[in-house]
JSON list of C-alpha atoms in Angstrom, two decimals:
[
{"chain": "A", "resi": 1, "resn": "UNK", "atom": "CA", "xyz": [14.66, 23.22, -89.24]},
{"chain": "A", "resi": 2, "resn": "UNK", "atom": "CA", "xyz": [16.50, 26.02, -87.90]},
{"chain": "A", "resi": 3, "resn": "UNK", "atom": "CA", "xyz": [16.27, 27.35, -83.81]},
{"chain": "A", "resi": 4, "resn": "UNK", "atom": "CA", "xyz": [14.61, 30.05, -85.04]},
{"chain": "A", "resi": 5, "resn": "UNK", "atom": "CA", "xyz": [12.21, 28.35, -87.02]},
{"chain": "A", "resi": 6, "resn": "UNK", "atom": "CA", "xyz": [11.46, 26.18, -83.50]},
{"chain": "A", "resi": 7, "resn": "UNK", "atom": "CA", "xyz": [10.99, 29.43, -81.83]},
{"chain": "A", "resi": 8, "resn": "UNK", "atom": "CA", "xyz": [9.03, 30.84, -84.19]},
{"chain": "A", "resi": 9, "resn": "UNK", "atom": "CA", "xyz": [6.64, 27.72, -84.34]},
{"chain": "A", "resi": 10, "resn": "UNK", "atom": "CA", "xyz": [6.57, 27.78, -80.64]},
{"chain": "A", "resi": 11, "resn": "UNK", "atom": "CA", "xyz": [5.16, 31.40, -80.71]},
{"chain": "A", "resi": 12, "resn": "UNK", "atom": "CA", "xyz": [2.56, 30.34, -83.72]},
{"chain": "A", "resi": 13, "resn": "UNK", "atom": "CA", "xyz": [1.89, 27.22, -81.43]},
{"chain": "A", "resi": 14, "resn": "UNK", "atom": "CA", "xyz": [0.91, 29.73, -78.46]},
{"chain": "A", "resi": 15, "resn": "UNK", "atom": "CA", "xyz": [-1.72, 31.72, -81.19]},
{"chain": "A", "resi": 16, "resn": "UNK", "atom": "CA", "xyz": [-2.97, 28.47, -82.58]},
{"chain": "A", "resi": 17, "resn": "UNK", "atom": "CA", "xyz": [-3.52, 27.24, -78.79]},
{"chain": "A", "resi": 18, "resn": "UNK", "atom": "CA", "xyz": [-5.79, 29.98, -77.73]},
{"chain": "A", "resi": 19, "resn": "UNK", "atom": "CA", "xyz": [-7.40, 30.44, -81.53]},
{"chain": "A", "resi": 20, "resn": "UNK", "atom": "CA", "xyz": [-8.39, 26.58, -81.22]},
{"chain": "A", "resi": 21, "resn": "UNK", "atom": "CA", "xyz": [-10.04, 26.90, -77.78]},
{"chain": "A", "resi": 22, "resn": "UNK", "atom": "CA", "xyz": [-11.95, 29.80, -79.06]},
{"chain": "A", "resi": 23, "resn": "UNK", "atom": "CA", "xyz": [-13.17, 28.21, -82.22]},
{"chain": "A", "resi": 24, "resn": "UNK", "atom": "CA", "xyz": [-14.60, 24.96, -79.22]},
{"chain": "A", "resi": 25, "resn": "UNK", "atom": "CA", "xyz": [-18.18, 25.98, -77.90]},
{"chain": "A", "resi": 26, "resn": "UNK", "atom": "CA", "xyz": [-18.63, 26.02, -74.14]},
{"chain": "A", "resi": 27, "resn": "UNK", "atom": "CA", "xyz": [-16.66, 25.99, -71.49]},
{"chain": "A", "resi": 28, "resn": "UNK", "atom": "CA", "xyz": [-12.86, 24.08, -71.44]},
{"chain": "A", "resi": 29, "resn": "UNK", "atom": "CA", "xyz": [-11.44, 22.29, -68.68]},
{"chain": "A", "resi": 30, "resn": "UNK", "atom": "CA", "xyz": [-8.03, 22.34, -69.27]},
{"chain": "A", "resi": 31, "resn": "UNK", "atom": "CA", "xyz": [-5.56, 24.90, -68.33]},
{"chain": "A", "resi": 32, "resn": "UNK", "atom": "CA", "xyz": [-3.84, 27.05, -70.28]},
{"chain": "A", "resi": 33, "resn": "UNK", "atom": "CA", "xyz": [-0.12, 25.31, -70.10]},
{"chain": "A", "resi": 34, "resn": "UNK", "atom": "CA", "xyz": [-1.93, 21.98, -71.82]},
{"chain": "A", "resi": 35, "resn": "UNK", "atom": "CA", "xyz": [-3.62, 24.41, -74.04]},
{"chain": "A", "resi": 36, "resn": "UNK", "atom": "CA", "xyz": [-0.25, 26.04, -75.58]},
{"chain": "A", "resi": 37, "resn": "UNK", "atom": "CA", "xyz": [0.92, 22.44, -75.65]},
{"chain": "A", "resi": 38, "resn": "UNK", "atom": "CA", "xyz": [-1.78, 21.46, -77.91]},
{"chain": "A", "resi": 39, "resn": "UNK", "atom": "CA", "xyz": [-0.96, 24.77, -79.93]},
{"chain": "A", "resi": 40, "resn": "UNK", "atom": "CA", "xyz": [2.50, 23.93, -80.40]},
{"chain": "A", "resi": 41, "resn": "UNK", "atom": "CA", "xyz": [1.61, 20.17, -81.12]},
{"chain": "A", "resi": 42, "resn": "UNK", "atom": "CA", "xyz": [-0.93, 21.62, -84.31]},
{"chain": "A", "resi": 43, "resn": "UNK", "atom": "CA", "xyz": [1.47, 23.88, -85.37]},
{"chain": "A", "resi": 44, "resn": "UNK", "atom": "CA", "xyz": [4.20, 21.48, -85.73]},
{"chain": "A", "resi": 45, "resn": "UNK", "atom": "CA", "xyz": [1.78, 18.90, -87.22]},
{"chain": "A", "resi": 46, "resn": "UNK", "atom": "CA", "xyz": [-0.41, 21.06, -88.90]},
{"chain": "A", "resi": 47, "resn": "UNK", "atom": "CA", "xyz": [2.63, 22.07, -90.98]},
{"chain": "A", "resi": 48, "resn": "UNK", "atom": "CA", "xyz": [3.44, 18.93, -91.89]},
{"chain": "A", "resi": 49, "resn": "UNK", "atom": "CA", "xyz": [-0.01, 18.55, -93.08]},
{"chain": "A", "resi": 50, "resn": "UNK", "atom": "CA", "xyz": [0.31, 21.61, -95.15]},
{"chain": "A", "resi": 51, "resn": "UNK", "atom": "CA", "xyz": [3.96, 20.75, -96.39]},
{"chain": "A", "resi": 52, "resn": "UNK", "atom": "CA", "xyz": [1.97, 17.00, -98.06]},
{"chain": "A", "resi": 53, "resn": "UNK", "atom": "CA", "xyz": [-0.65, 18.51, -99.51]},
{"chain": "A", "resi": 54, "resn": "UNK", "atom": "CA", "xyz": [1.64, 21.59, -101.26]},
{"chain": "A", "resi": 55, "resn": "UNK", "atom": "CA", "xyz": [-0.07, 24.63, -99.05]},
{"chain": "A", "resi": 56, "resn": "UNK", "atom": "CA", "xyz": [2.58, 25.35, -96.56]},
{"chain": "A", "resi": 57, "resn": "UNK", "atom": "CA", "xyz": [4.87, 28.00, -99.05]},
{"chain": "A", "resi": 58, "resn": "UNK", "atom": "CA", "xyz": [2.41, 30.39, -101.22]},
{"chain": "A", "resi": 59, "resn": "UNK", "atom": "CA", "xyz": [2.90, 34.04, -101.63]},
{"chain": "A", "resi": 60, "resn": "UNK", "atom": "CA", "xyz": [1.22, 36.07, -98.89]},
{"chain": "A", "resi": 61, "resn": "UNK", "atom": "CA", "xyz": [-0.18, 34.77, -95.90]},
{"chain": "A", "resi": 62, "resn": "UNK", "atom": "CA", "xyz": [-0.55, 31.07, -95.86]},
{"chain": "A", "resi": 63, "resn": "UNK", "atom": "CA", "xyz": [-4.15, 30.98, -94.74]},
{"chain": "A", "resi": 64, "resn": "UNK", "atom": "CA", "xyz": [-4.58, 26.97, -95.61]},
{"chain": "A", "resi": 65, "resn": "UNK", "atom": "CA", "xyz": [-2.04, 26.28, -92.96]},
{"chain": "A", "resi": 66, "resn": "UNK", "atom": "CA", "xyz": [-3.18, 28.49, -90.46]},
{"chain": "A", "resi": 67, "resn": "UNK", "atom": "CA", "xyz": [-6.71, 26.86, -90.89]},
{"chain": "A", "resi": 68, "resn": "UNK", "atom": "CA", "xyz": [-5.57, 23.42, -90.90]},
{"chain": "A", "resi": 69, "resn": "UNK", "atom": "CA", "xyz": [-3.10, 24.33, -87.85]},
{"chain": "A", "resi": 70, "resn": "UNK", "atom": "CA", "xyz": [-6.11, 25.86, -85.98]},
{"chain": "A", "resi": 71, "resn": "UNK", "atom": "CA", "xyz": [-8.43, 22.84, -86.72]},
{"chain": "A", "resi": 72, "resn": "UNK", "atom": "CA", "xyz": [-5.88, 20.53, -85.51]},
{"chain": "A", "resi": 73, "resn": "UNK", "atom": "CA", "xyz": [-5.77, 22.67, -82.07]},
{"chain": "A", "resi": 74, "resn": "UNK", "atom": "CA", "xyz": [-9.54, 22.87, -81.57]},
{"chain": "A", "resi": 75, "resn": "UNK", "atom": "CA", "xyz": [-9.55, 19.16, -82.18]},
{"chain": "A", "resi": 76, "resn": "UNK", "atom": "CA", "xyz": [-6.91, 18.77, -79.47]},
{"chain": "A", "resi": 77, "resn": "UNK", "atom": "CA", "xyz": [-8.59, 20.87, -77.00]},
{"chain": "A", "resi": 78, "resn": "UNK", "atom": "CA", "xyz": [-11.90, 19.01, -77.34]},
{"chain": "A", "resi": 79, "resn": "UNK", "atom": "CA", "xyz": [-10.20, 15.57, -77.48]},
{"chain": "A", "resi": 80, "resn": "UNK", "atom": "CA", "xyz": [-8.50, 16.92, -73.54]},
{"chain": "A", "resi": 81, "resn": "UNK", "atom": "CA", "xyz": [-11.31, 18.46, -72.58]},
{"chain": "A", "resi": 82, "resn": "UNK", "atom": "CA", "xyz": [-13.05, 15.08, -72.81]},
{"chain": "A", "resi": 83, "resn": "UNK", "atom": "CA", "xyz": [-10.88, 13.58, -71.29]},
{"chain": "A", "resi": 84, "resn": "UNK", "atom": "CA", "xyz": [-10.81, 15.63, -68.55]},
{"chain": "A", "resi": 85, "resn": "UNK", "atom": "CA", "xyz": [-14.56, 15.85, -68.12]},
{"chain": "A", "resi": 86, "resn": "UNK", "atom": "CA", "xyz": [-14.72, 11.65, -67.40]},
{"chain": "A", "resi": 87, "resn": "UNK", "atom": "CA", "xyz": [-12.39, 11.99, -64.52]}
]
């Protein structure tokens, strides 16, 4: 992967963040920083998913990724925001 394929997963990461904390119900805990974190972490991981399963290079928009990437995130977020919520 090229630095400008990082960078540009770091920006997607950022979207993906604040998309998965919008698609979890209520109120989060967490701050933002551990929320782009998580973002970047989906992203990254979520393309990897996306890569295995043959989704991650179609013509157009790659809508399977981004869904998988944002699932991963919300899951993230929820799994902190547990977390969080037991301290």
């Amino acid at each position: 992967m090229e630095i400008s394929g990082i960078i540009s997963a770091i920006v997607i990461g950022i979207i993906i963040g604040v998309l998965g904390r919008l698609v979890v119900p209520g109120r989060q805990r967490i701050g933002i920083l551990l929320t782009i974190l998580v973002g970047i972490v989906a992203a990254f991981i979520g393309s990897g998913v996306a890569a295995a399963f043959g989704v991650a290079d179609t013509k157009g928009v790659d809508w399977i990724e981004w869904l998988i990437q944002i699932g991963l995130a919300a899951v993230g977020v929820a799994a902190l925001d547990r977390t969080r919520a037991r301290r």
